[in-house]
Short mmCIF file of C-alpha atoms in Angstrom, two decimals:
data_model
loop_
_atom_site.label_atom_id
_atom_site.label_comp_id
_atom_site.label_asym_id
_atom_site.label_seq_id
_atom_site.Cartn_x
_atom_site.Cartn_y
_atom_site.Cartn_z
CA UNK Q 1 64.91 98.80 99.70
CA UNK Q 2 68.36 97.18 99.95
CA UNK Q 3 67.81 95.42 96.62
CA UNK Q 4 66.78 98.71 95.03
CA UNK Q 5 70.11 100.26 96.10
CA UNK Q 6 71.91 97.27 94.60
CA UNK Q 7 70.02 97.66 91.31
CA UNK Q 8 71.03 101.33 91.06
CA UNK Q 9 74.69 100.53 90.53
CA UNK Q 10 74.42 97.16 88.78
CA UNK Q 11 74.96 98.80 85.36
CA UNK Q 12 78.26 100.33 86.56
CA UNK Q 13 80.04 96.95 86.81
CA UNK Q 14 82.56 95.86 84.18
CA UNK Q 15 84.49 97.42 81.29
CA UNK Q 16 81.27 98.40 79.47
CA UNK Q 17 79.95 100.12 82.60
CA UNK Q 18 77.62 103.09 82.30
CA UNK Q 19 78.22 106.37 84.12
CA UNK Q 20 75.84 107.91 86.63
CA UNK Q 21 75.13 111.64 86.84
CA UNK Q 22 74.56 112.59 90.47
CA UNK Q 23 73.03 115.91 91.53
CA UNK Q 24 73.83 116.58 95.20
CA UNK Q 25 72.13 118.90 97.69
CA UNK Q 26 74.40 121.84 96.83
CA UNK Q 27 73.47 121.61 93.14
CA UNK Q 28 76.86 120.36 91.94
CA UNK Q 29 77.03 117.46 89.48
CA UNK Q 30 79.19 114.34 89.77
CA UNK Q 31 79.83 112.00 86.84
CA UNK Q 32 81.20 108.61 87.90
CA UNK Q 33 80.85 104.83 87.75
CA UNK Q 34 82.55 104.26 91.11
CA UNK Q 35 80.16 102.37 93.40
CA UNK Q 36 81.15 104.15 96.59
CA UNK Q 37 81.09 107.61 94.98
CA UNK Q 38 77.55 106.95 93.70
CA UNK Q 39 76.07 105.45 96.84
CA UNK Q 40 77.45 108.02 99.26
CA UNK Q 41 75.49 110.72 97.36
CA UNK Q 42 72.23 108.73 97.34
CA UNK Q 43 69.72 110.01 99.89
CA UNK Q 44 67.70 107.08 101.27
CA UNK Q 45 65.54 106.70 104.37
CA UNK Q 46 64.98 102.91 104.83
CA UNK Q 47 67.49 101.55 107.38
CA UNK Q 48 68.22 98.45 105.26
CA UNK Q 49 69.14 100.63 102.28
CA UNK Q 50 71.47 102.69 104.46
CA UNK Q 51 73.12 99.45 105.56
CA UNK Q 52 73.79 98.53 101.91
CA UNK Q 53 75.36 101.94 101.30
CA UNK Q 54 77.58 101.39 104.33
CA UNK Q 55 78.81 98.15 102.71
CA UNK Q 56 80.31 100.05 99.82
CA UNK Q 57 81.94 102.58 102.12
CA UNK Q 58 83.45 99.82 104.26
CA UNK Q 59 84.83 98.08 101.18
CA UNK Q 60 86.37 101.34 99.97
CA UNK Q 61 88.05 101.98 103.34
CA UNK Q 62 89.27 98.39 103.67
CA UNK Q 63 90.69 97.54 100.24
CA UNK Q 64 89.74 100.46 97.97
CA UNK Q 65 88.30 98.34 95.15
CA UNK Q 66 85.22 96.14 94.61
CA UNK Q 67 82.78 98.77 95.90
CA UNK Q 68 80.26 97.99 93.16
CA UNK Q 69 80.66 94.21 93.41
CA UNK Q 70 79.99 94.12 97.15
CA UNK Q 71 76.69 96.03 96.81
CA UNK Q 72 75.55 93.91 93.84
CA UNK Q 73 76.44 90.67 95.67
CA UNK Q 74 74.76 91.79 98.89
CA UNK Q 75 71.56 92.75 97.06
CA UNK Q 76 71.42 89.41 95.23
CA UNK Q 77 71.89 87.48 98.48
CA UNK Q 78 69.03 89.39 100.08
CA UNK Q 79 66.80 88.68 97.06
CA UNK Q 80 67.47 84.95 97.40
CA UNK Q 81 66.79 85.14 101.15
CA UNK Q 82 63.18 86.21 100.66
CA UNK Q 83 62.03 82.68 99.91
CA UNK Q 84 63.33 81.45 103.28
CA UNK Q 85 61.33 84.10 105.10
CA UNK Q 86 58.20 83.12 103.13
CA UNK Q 87 58.70 79.47 104.11
CA UNK Q 88 59.09 80.47 107.77
CA UNK Q 89 62.61 79.08 108.07
CA UNK Q 90 64.08 80.55 111.22
CA UNK Q 91 66.60 83.33 110.48
CA UNK Q 92 69.13 81.78 112.88
CA UNK Q 93 69.28 78.63 110.72
CA UNK Q 94 69.68 80.73 107.58
CA UNK Q 95 72.43 82.87 109.11
CA UNK Q 96 74.31 79.80 110.39
CA UNK Q 97 74.23 78.30 106.88
CA UNK Q 98 75.42 81.61 105.40
CA UNK Q 99 78.42 81.75 107.72
CA UNK Q 100 79.24 78.10 107.01
CA UNK Q 101 79.16 78.85 103.27
CA UNK Q 102 81.27 81.99 103.85
CA UNK Q 103 83.99 79.99 105.64
CA UNK Q 104 84.09 77.43 102.82
CA UNK Q 105 84.06 80.15 100.13
CA UNK Q 106 87.08 81.93 101.64
CA UNK Q 107 88.98 78.63 101.80
CA UNK Q 108 88.08 77.80 98.17
CA UNK Q 109 89.10 81.29 97.01
CA UNK Q 110 92.49 80.93 98.70
CA UNK Q 111 92.97 77.52 97.06
CA UNK Q 112 92.26 79.03 93.64
CA UNK Q 113 94.76 81.87 94.13
CA UNK Q 114 98.31 82.14 92.84
CA UNK Q 115 101.26 83.91 94.40
CA UNK Q 116 103.29 86.38 92.35
CA UNK Q 117 106.70 87.99 92.68
CA UNK Q 118 106.14 91.61 93.71
CA UNK Q 119 109.53 92.52 92.21
CA UNK Q 120 108.11 91.68 88.78
CA UNK Q 121 106.70 95.07 87.76
CA UNK Q 122 105.03 93.62 84.66
CA UNK Q 123 102.86 91.25 86.73
CA UNK Q 124 101.90 93.93 89.25
CA UNK Q 125 101.01 96.31 86.43
CA UNK Q 126 98.86 93.59 84.83
CA UNK Q 127 96.74 93.39 87.98
CA UNK Q 128 96.34 97.18 88.23
CA UNK Q 129 95.53 97.20 84.52
CA UNK Q 130 92.55 94.89 85.23
CA UNK Q 131 91.26 97.38 87.80
CA UNK Q 132 91.50 100.36 85.45
CA UNK Q 133 89.93 98.44 82.55
CA UNK Q 134 86.46 99.16 83.99
CA UNK Q 135 87.15 102.84 84.72
CA UNK Q 136 86.69 106.13 82.90
CA UNK Q 137 90.46 106.43 82.24
CA UNK Q 138 90.71 103.03 80.53
CA UNK Q 139 91.96 104.76 77.33
CA UNK Q 140 95.04 105.95 79.22
CA UNK Q 141 95.42 102.91 81.45
CA UNK Q 142 99.02 102.12 80.42
CA UNK Q 143 100.08 105.54 81.75
CA UNK Q 144 97.83 105.39 84.83
CA UNK Q 145 99.04 101.89 85.75
CA UNK Q 146 102.69 102.96 85.72
CA UNK Q 147 101.82 106.06 87.75
CA UNK Q 148 99.89 104.09 90.39
CA UNK Q 149 102.63 101.47 90.83
CA UNK Q 150 105.37 104.12 90.96
CA UNK Q 151 103.48 106.19 93.56
CA UNK Q 152 102.81 103.21 95.84
CA UNK Q 153 106.38 101.90 95.60
CA UNK Q 154 107.68 105.38 96.41
CA UNK Q 155 105.78 105.64 99.71
CA UNK Q 156 106.19 102.01 100.81
CA UNK Q 157 108.26 101.29 103.91
CA UNK Q 158 108.62 98.56 106.53
CA UNK Q 159 107.54 99.09 110.12
CA UNK Q 160 107.73 96.39 112.82
CA UNK Q 161 108.16 93.72 110.16
CA UNK Q 162 105.07 94.84 108.20
CA UNK Q 163 104.92 96.57 104.84
CA UNK Q 164 103.09 99.92 105.06
CA UNK Q 165 102.02 102.09 102.11
CA UNK Q 166 100.20 105.16 103.46
CA UNK Q 167 99.66 106.86 100.11
CA UNK Q 168 96.73 108.93 101.38
CA UNK Q 169 99.17 110.89 103.55
CA UNK Q 170 102.43 110.66 101.60
CA UNK Q 171 101.18 110.74 97.98
CA UNK Q 172 99.18 113.88 97.33
CA UNK Q 173 97.00 114.22 94.25
CA UNK Q 174 97.23 117.71 92.74
CA UNK Q 175 94.52 118.48 90.16
CA UNK Q 176 95.29 121.20 87.62
CA UNK Q 177 92.55 121.97 85.05
CA UNK Q 178 93.80 122.21 81.49
CA UNK Q 179 96.00 120.05 79.31
CA UNK Q 180 95.27 116.41 78.54
CA UNK Q 181 95.01 113.29 80.66
CA UNK Q 182 98.17 112.05 78.94
CA UNK Q 183 100.06 114.95 80.63
CA UNK Q 184 99.59 113.38 84.08
CA UNK Q 185 102.77 112.38 85.93
CA UNK Q 186 104.19 111.24 89.27
CA UNK Q 187 106.99 113.50 90.52
CA UNK Q 188 110.11 112.13 92.16
CA UNK Q 189 109.47 114.78 94.79
CA UNK Q 190 106.63 117.07 95.83
CA UNK Q 191 104.69 120.00 94.46
CA UNK Q 192 102.32 122.50 96.10
CA UNK Q 193 100.57 125.72 95.15
CA UNK Q 194 102.76 128.43 96.71
CA UNK Q 195 105.08 131.23 95.61
CA UNK Q 196 108.08 132.83 97.32
CA UNK Q 197 107.39 135.65 99.81
CA UNK Q 198 109.30 138.30 97.87
CA UNK Q 199 109.64 138.79 94.12
CA UNK Q 200 113.41 139.35 94.59
CA UNK Q 201 113.98 135.80 95.83
CA UNK Q 202 115.28 133.04 93.58
CA UNK Q 203 112.66 130.84 91.93
CA UNK Q 204 115.08 128.16 90.74
CA UNK Q 205 117.88 126.50 92.73
CA UNK Q 206 119.75 123.33 91.83
CA UNK Q 207 120.69 120.95 94.67
CA UNK Q 208 119.07 123.21 97.29
CA UNK Q 209 119.64 123.00 101.04
CA UNK Q 210 116.10 122.95 102.46
CA UNK Q 211 115.18 124.01 106.00
CA UNK Q 212 111.66 123.36 107.37
CA UNK Q 213 110.36 125.27 110.41
CA UNK Q 214 106.95 125.26 112.08
CA UNK Q 215 107.43 128.31 114.32
CA UNK Q 216 106.40 131.86 113.27
CA UNK Q 217 109.31 133.92 111.92
CA UNK Q 218 107.90 137.14 113.32
CA UNK Q 219 107.59 138.78 116.70
CA UNK Q 220 104.96 136.91 118.74
CA UNK Q 221 102.20 139.24 119.87
CA UNK Q 222 100.57 138.85 123.26
CA UNK Q 223 97.69 136.38 123.33
CA UNK Q 224 95.63 138.73 125.51
CA UNK Q 225 95.74 142.44 126.32
CA UNK Q 226 99.32 143.46 127.14
CA UNK Q 227 99.93 146.63 129.18
CA UNK Q 228 103.32 148.36 129.10
CA UNK Q 229 104.15 151.47 131.18
CA UNK Q 230 106.45 153.87 129.37
CA UNK Q 231 108.08 156.83 131.18
CA UNK Q 232 110.07 158.33 128.31
CA UNK Q 233 110.16 158.32 124.53
CA UNK Q 234 113.29 156.15 124.31
CA UNK Q 235 111.46 153.28 126.04
CA UNK Q 236 109.03 153.06 123.12
CA UNK Q 237 111.96 153.03 120.72
CA UNK Q 238 113.54 150.25 122.77
CA UNK Q 239 110.39 148.13 122.49
CA UNK Q 240 110.54 148.33 118.72
CA UNK Q 241 114.25 147.46 118.78
CA UNK Q 242 113.54 144.36 120.89
CA UNK Q 243 111.08 143.13 118.25
CA UNK Q 244 113.65 143.67 115.52
CA UNK Q 245 116.39 141.98 117.54
CA UNK Q 246 114.17 138.93 118.11
CA UNK Q 247 113.48 138.52 114.38
CA UNK Q 248 117.11 139.30 113.46
CA UNK Q 249 118.36 136.61 115.88
CA UNK Q 250 116.01 134.04 114.33
CA UNK Q 251 117.33 134.90 110.87
CA UNK Q 252 120.93 134.72 112.15
CA UNK Q 253 120.26 131.22 113.55
CA UNK Q 254 118.93 130.18 110.15
CA UNK Q 255 121.72 131.83 108.13
CA UNK Q 256 124.36 130.01 110.18
CA UNK Q 257 123.47 126.83 108.25
CA UNK Q 258 123.41 128.52 104.80
CA UNK Q 259 120.09 127.15 103.50
CA UNK Q 260 118.89 127.92 99.98
CA UNK Q 261 115.20 127.47 100.79
CA UNK Q 262 113.29 128.04 104.03
CA UNK Q 263 109.71 126.73 104.29
CA UNK Q 264 107.65 127.93 107.24
CA UNK Q 265 104.25 126.65 108.37
CA UNK Q 266 103.47 129.99 110.05
CA UNK Q 267 103.95 133.61 109.04
CA UNK Q 268 107.17 135.35 107.97
CA UNK Q 269 107.45 139.06 108.80
CA UNK Q 270 108.57 141.65 106.26
CA UNK Q 271 111.82 142.16 108.18
CA UNK Q 272 112.63 138.43 108.16
CA UNK Q 273 111.82 138.22 104.45
CA UNK Q 274 114.07 141.23 103.77
CA UNK Q 275 117.02 139.73 105.71
CA UNK Q 276 116.64 136.32 104.04
CA UNK Q 277 116.33 137.89 100.57
CA UNK Q 278 119.52 139.93 101.16
CA UNK Q 279 121.33 136.68 101.95
CA UNK Q 280 120.00 135.04 98.76
CA UNK Q 281 117.62 132.67 100.60
CA UNK Q 282 114.19 131.90 99.13
CA UNK Q 283 111.37 131.42 101.62
CA UNK Q 284 107.79 130.16 101.49
CA UNK Q 285 105.29 130.78 104.28
CA UNK Q 286 102.04 129.33 105.61
CA UNK Q 287 102.44 125.88 104.11
CA UNK Q 288 100.02 123.23 105.37
CA UNK Q 289 101.37 120.75 107.92
CA UNK Q 290 100.64 117.75 105.67
CA UNK Q 291 102.51 119.36 102.75
CA UNK Q 292 105.44 120.16 105.03
CA UNK Q 293 105.58 116.52 106.15
CA UNK Q 294 105.72 115.40 102.52
CA UNK Q 295 108.55 117.85 101.79
CA UNK Q 296 110.45 116.46 104.80
CA UNK Q 297 110.00 112.88 103.57
CA UNK Q 298 111.02 113.79 100.03
CA UNK Q 299 114.20 115.78 100.70
CA UNK Q 300 115.38 114.12 103.93
CA UNK Q 301 114.82 117.16 106.17
CA UNK Q 302 113.54 117.38 109.74
CA UNK Q 303 110.88 119.92 110.74
CA UNK Q 304 112.34 122.25 113.40
CA UNK Q 305 110.23 123.93 116.09
CA UNK Q 306 112.83 126.47 117.35
CA UNK Q 307 115.48 128.20 115.29
CA UNK Q 308 118.07 127.96 118.10
CA UNK Q 309 117.77 124.14 117.99
CA UNK Q 310 118.68 123.72 114.31
CA UNK Q 311 121.35 121.07 113.58
CA UNK Q 312 123.13 120.25 110.34
CA UNK Q 313 121.25 116.93 110.18
CA UNK Q 314 117.95 118.85 110.02
CA UNK Q 315 118.83 120.34 106.63
CA UNK Q 316 117.35 118.47 103.65
CA UNK Q 317 119.93 117.83 100.94
CA UNK Q 318 118.28 115.06 98.87
CA UNK Q 319 116.42 117.39 96.49
CA UNK Q 320 117.95 117.92 93.05
CA UNK Q 321 115.93 120.96 91.97
CA UNK Q 322 113.76 123.67 93.51
CA UNK Q 323 111.69 125.48 90.92
CA UNK Q 324 108.57 127.66 90.83
CA UNK Q 325 106.46 127.47 87.69
CA UNK Q 326 103.40 129.49 86.70
CA UNK Q 327 100.51 127.43 85.29
CA UNK Q 328 97.56 129.57 84.17
CA UNK Q 329 97.18 132.17 86.97
CA UNK Q 330 98.72 130.10 89.75
CA UNK Q 331 102.30 129.60 90.94
CA UNK Q 332 103.36 126.05 91.79
CA UNK Q 333 106.47 125.12 93.76
CA UNK Q 334 108.32 121.99 92.64
CA UNK Q 335 110.90 120.22 94.80
CA UNK Q 336 111.90 117.32 92.57
CA UNK Q 337 114.70 115.05 91.33
CA UNK Q 338 114.97 113.81 94.94
CA UNK Q 339 117.24 110.92 95.86
CA UNK Q 340 115.16 108.03 97.24
CA UNK Q 341 112.06 110.13 98.11
CA UNK Q 342 109.57 108.70 100.62
CA UNK Q 343 106.74 110.98 99.46
CA UNK Q 344 105.50 112.11 96.08
CA UNK Q 345 102.95 114.26 94.29
CA UNK Q 346 100.67 112.96 91.56
CA UNK Q 347 99.86 115.68 89.04
CA UNK Q 348 96.58 115.17 87.18
CA UNK Q 349 95.61 117.19 84.12
CA UNK Q 350 92.24 117.19 82.39
CA UNK Q 351 89.82 119.26 80.38
CA UNK Q 352 87.41 120.04 83.24
CA UNK Q 353 86.90 119.59 86.98
CA UNK Q 354 84.46 116.72 86.38
CA UNK Q 355 87.08 114.85 84.37
CA UNK Q 356 89.75 115.56 86.98
CA UNK Q 357 87.55 114.35 89.85
CA UNK Q 358 86.82 111.08 88.03
CA UNK Q 359 90.50 110.60 87.12
CA UNK Q 360 91.38 111.14 90.79
CA UNK Q 361 88.88 108.50 91.94
CA UNK Q 362 90.22 106.05 89.36
CA UNK Q 363 93.82 106.76 90.37
CA UNK Q 364 93.04 106.17 94.06
CA UNK Q 365 91.38 102.83 93.20
CA UNK Q 366 94.42 101.83 91.13
CA UNK Q 367 96.79 102.73 93.99
CA UNK Q 368 94.67 100.70 96.42
CA UNK Q 369 94.95 97.66 94.13
CA UNK Q 370 98.72 98.16 93.75
CA UNK Q 371 99.06 98.41 97.54
CA UNK Q 372 96.97 95.26 98.08
CA UNK Q 373 99.11 93.28 95.63
CA UNK Q 374 102.43 94.51 97.02
CA UNK Q 375 101.41 93.81 100.63
CA UNK Q 376 99.52 90.54 99.97
CA UNK Q 377 100.84 89.15 96.65
CA UNK Q 378 98.16 86.55 95.91
CA UNK Q 379 95.94 86.84 92.84
CA UNK Q 380 92.76 85.20 91.57
CA UNK Q 381 91.38 85.25 87.99
CA UNK Q 382 88.98 88.12 87.26
CA UNK Q 383 86.03 88.43 84.90
CA UNK Q 384 83.72 86.49 87.24
CA UNK Q 385 85.96 83.38 87.02
CA UNK Q 386 86.74 83.15 90.74
CA UNK Q 387 83.07 83.70 91.68
CA UNK Q 388 81.95 80.91 89.35
CA UNK Q 389 84.72 78.57 90.56
CA UNK Q 390 83.81 79.14 94.22
CA UNK Q 391 80.11 78.76 93.37
CA UNK Q 392 80.69 75.37 91.71
CA UNK Q 393 82.66 74.13 94.74
CA UNK Q 394 79.95 75.31 97.12
CA UNK Q 395 77.34 73.45 95.05
CA UNK Q 396 79.46 70.28 95.36
CA UNK Q 397 79.93 70.76 99.11
CA UNK Q 398 76.18 71.38 99.60
CA UNK Q 399 75.49 67.76 98.62
CA UNK Q 400 77.08 66.71 101.94
CA UNK Q 401 74.80 68.95 104.00
CA UNK Q 402 71.56 67.52 105.33
CA UNK Q 403 68.40 69.19 106.53
CA UNK Q 404 67.04 72.70 106.16
CA UNK Q 405 70.52 74.31 106.15
CA UNK Q 406 71.22 73.06 102.65
CA UNK Q 407 68.95 75.59 100.92
CA UNK Q 408 70.53 78.74 102.49
CA UNK Q 409 73.98 77.24 101.79
CA UNK Q 410 73.04 76.86 98.12
CA UNK Q 411 71.71 80.43 98.09
CA UNK Q 412 75.23 81.73 98.78
CA UNK Q 413 76.54 79.60 95.90
CA UNK Q 414 73.84 80.91 93.56
CA UNK Q 415 74.35 84.54 94.61
CA UNK Q 416 78.01 84.45 93.55
CA UNK Q 417 76.90 83.92 89.94
CA UNK Q 418 75.49 87.46 89.87
CA UNK Q 419 78.95 88.90 89.12
CA UNK Q 420 79.59 87.04 85.81
CA UNK Q 421 75.87 87.39 84.95
CA UNK Q 422 76.02 91.18 85.41
CA UNK Q 423 79.25 91.40 83.36
CA UNK Q 424 77.53 89.52 80.53
CA UNK Q 425 74.39 91.65 80.81
CA UNK Q 426 76.28 94.97 80.76
CA UNK Q 427 78.15 94.13 77.55
CA UNK Q 428 74.96 93.14 75.68
CA UNK Q 429 75.65 89.40 75.42
CA UNK Q 430 73.06 86.61 75.58
CA UNK Q 431 73.11 86.09 79.35
CA UNK Q 432 71.42 82.66 79.48
CA UNK Q 433 73.61 81.16 76.74
CA UNK Q 434 76.79 82.66 78.20
CA UNK Q 435 76.08 81.55 81.77
CA UNK Q 436 75.20 78.01 80.62
CA UNK Q 437 78.47 77.82 78.70
CA UNK Q 438 80.46 79.17 81.67
CA UNK Q 439 78.89 76.66 84.08
CA UNK Q 440 79.70 73.84 81.64
CA UNK Q 441 83.36 74.95 81.47
CA UNK Q 442 83.71 74.91 85.24
CA UNK Q 443 81.77 71.64 85.66
CA UNK Q 444 83.88 69.85 83.02
CA UNK Q 445 87.13 70.42 84.92
CA UNK Q 446 86.79 71.83 88.45
CA UNK Q 447 90.55 72.45 88.60
CA UNK Q 448 90.36 74.84 85.64
CA UNK Q 449 89.24 77.96 87.53
CA UNK Q 450 90.37 80.49 84.92
CA UNK Q 451 87.31 80.63 82.65
CA UNK Q 452 85.47 83.94 82.91
CA UNK Q 453 83.55 86.56 80.95
CA UNK Q 454 85.31 88.98 78.62
CA UNK Q 455 83.35 92.13 79.53
CA UNK Q 456 84.26 93.84 76.25
CA UNK Q 457 83.31 91.16 73.71
CA UNK Q 458 80.81 89.11 75.71
CA UNK Q 459 82.64 85.79 75.28
CA UNK Q 460 83.96 83.05 77.55
CA UNK Q 461 87.76 83.27 77.67
CA UNK Q 462 90.68 82.02 79.76
CA UNK Q 463 91.58 84.87 82.10
CA UNK Q 464 95.26 83.92 81.93
CA UNK Q 465 95.20 84.63 78.20
CA UNK Q 466 93.25 87.86 78.65
CA UNK Q 467 95.49 88.93 81.55
CA UNK Q 468 92.64 89.86 83.93
CA UNK Q 469 93.56 89.32 87.59
CA UNK Q 470 92.20 90.55 90.91
CA UNK Q 471 93.93 90.65 94.31
CA UNK Q 472 92.76 87.85 96.60
CA UNK Q 473 92.36 90.38 99.43
CA UNK Q 474 89.73 92.30 97.42
CA UNK Q 475 87.67 89.20 96.57
CA UNK Q 476 87.78 87.85 100.11
CA UNK Q 477 86.72 91.22 101.50
CA UNK Q 478 83.88 91.45 98.93
CA UNK Q 479 82.43 88.02 99.80
CA UNK Q 480 82.91 88.44 103.53
CA UNK Q 481 81.36 91.92 103.71
CA UNK Q 482 78.34 90.99 101.55
CA UNK Q 483 77.52 87.79 103.43
CA UNK Q 484 78.00 89.29 106.90
CA UNK Q 485 75.85 92.32 106.07
CA UNK Q 486 73.08 90.13 104.62
CA UNK Q 487 73.17 87.91 107.70
CA UNK Q 488 72.88 90.93 109.96
CA UNK Q 489 69.84 92.26 108.07
CA UNK Q 490 68.15 88.84 108.19
CA UNK Q 491 68.40 88.76 111.97
CA UNK Q 492 66.37 91.95 112.27
CA UNK Q 493 62.80 91.05 113.24
CA UNK Q 494 61.49 94.58 113.83
CA UNK Q 495 62.37 98.21 113.26
CA UNK Q 496 61.75 100.44 116.25
CA UNK Q 497 62.02 104.18 115.90
CA UNK Q 498 62.98 106.66 118.58
CA UNK Q 499 61.00 109.38 116.77
CA UNK Q 500 57.68 110.55 118.09
CA UNK Q 501 54.48 109.37 116.39
CA UNK Q 502 53.12 111.74 113.75
CA UNK Q 503 49.57 110.53 113.70
CA UNK Q 504 46.90 109.17 116.04
CA UNK Q 505 47.34 108.63 119.76
CA UNK Q 506 45.69 110.39 122.67
CA UNK Q 507 48.87 112.00 123.88
CA UNK Q 508 49.17 109.65 126.83
CA UNK Q 509 51.84 107.54 125.20
CA UNK Q 510 50.51 104.27 126.65
CA UNK Q 511 48.78 102.78 123.61
CA UNK Q 512 51.30 102.42 120.76
CA UNK Q 513 50.08 101.42 117.34
CA UNK Q 514 52.50 99.65 115.00
CA UNK Q 515 51.12 101.74 112.14
CA UNK Q 516 52.47 104.84 113.90
CA UNK Q 517 56.00 103.45 113.92
CA UNK Q 518 58.49 105.58 111.98
CA UNK Q 519 60.21 103.31 109.44
#
C-alpha cells in the first residue's frame, strides 16, 4: 500500500512532471504537481499508506520542498526491503543497517556541499530557480524567483542570534482573479480587501500618519441584561448623552495626535465615523488581527488597546502612500512605499482560481527554498547528482561491512538511485542507458559529484554548467525522513485494530480470529 502511494506521485517529479487532477469530497477540483497537495487529498485506509502520506506533510512543514522526492524515496526503500522479509532477516538487523547507512549518507552529503554568500542575490536566485523549474509557473520563473527572494528578505530578522523568516505570518499572499501571471508583484508594504467606512473620507494620502487600535470605537453594550431605573424623561436623554460623550472622548483622544488613517480591528460607530470624517481622517474597521499585525510591521506603528494610552511613538510614519483601488467589484487598500518594511503582501494574478491556487503553492515552495538557503547557506548539485554521489560512496563503504548487515546497507545505496532514474523516466529518455552512463561518470572520479540528469533534454550534464542546485537542508531532510519512516514501518510485526469485529464470533469476545481483524 505504501509503494502504491509512492507510485501515484512518481510522474510528478522533475521539470517534465505531469499534473494530477484531484476531485475532493466537496466536489471541487485541484490541479497540481505538488507532492504534498496531492497526497493530502488522497483517501486511503491502510495504515502504512497513511504513514507515507504523513512523510510528505512532515517534509512540507519542515523545509517546504522535496515533498515528492521523500515519498518516492520512501516507497523505493520499502520495495527493496521486501526481500529481507522473505529471507527472514530480523527487522532489527535491517533497521540498524538502515540507520548506519543514514548516518553515513548525511555525512557524505555534507562533504559534497558548497557554501555560498547569501549577499550574492544571483546565487540565491539560481537555487530558487532550480526549485521553480519543476513547477507549473516555470514559464514565469525569472519573475517568481525575484518575488520569492524579495519577500523572504523583507520579513527576515534576527532573534537571539538566530535568523528568522516567518513569511507565513508576515508575508500574505493575496489572490486576485484576472490579469496575467506576469502581473504578479511583491509590495513594499501591505494590501488587504477593505474600503473606508464613509464615502466622504479620503482614499489617497501621501506620507500618512497611521494609527492602529484594537478596541471598539463605539459605546460598549452590556454583556448581559442591563436594567436601568428612570424616574423622569431627562434621565433617558442623559443616558444617550453619556454614550455620545464616551464616543466623542475616544475621537478627541485620537484627534490629538492628528492621524491621517485610523485602522480598527473592531467596529466604528456612525458617530465616530462622522467625527473622524469631519476632521479629514480616513478610517477602516473590522480588520483581521493578522492583517493589523502586518500593517504595524510595515509602517512602524504599535497597536493600541485604549485610546487614552496613545503616545506619539505609536503612530506609524514609515508608509509613503495610502491608497484604495477598485479591482473588478472589490475595493483593496494599499499601504505601500514603506521605509524598511518588516512585512509585505504578495499579489498574485491569474486567469482562474485553479491557476491562482497552483501559483500560490509554487510561490510558497520557492519562498521555503529561499528561506532555507538564507538561513543555512550550503548547496548541493541537483538533478539527481547528489543522490548518485552519496549512493556511490555508500557502495564503497559497504565493502567494509561484514555479515548480514551489508545487504540492508546496500539497499539504502540502491534506493537513492530512484531519484535520477525517475527524472530520466519522466522526460522520456532511455533509462538503462542513461543510468549506466551516470554511474560510470561517478565511478570514474568520485570527487566529481556534479554529474546529474538534465530533466528537460534527458542527458547527463554537469550541474554547475546547468545551474541546478538544491539546499543541503532539503536533501538531508528528504533522506532522513524517508529512511526513518521506512525503518519504523519495518519494525511493525502486526496491525491491531480497536474496532469491533464485523463478522463471526459468538458475542462473548473471548475467541478472537485474526481474519476478523480490521486492517
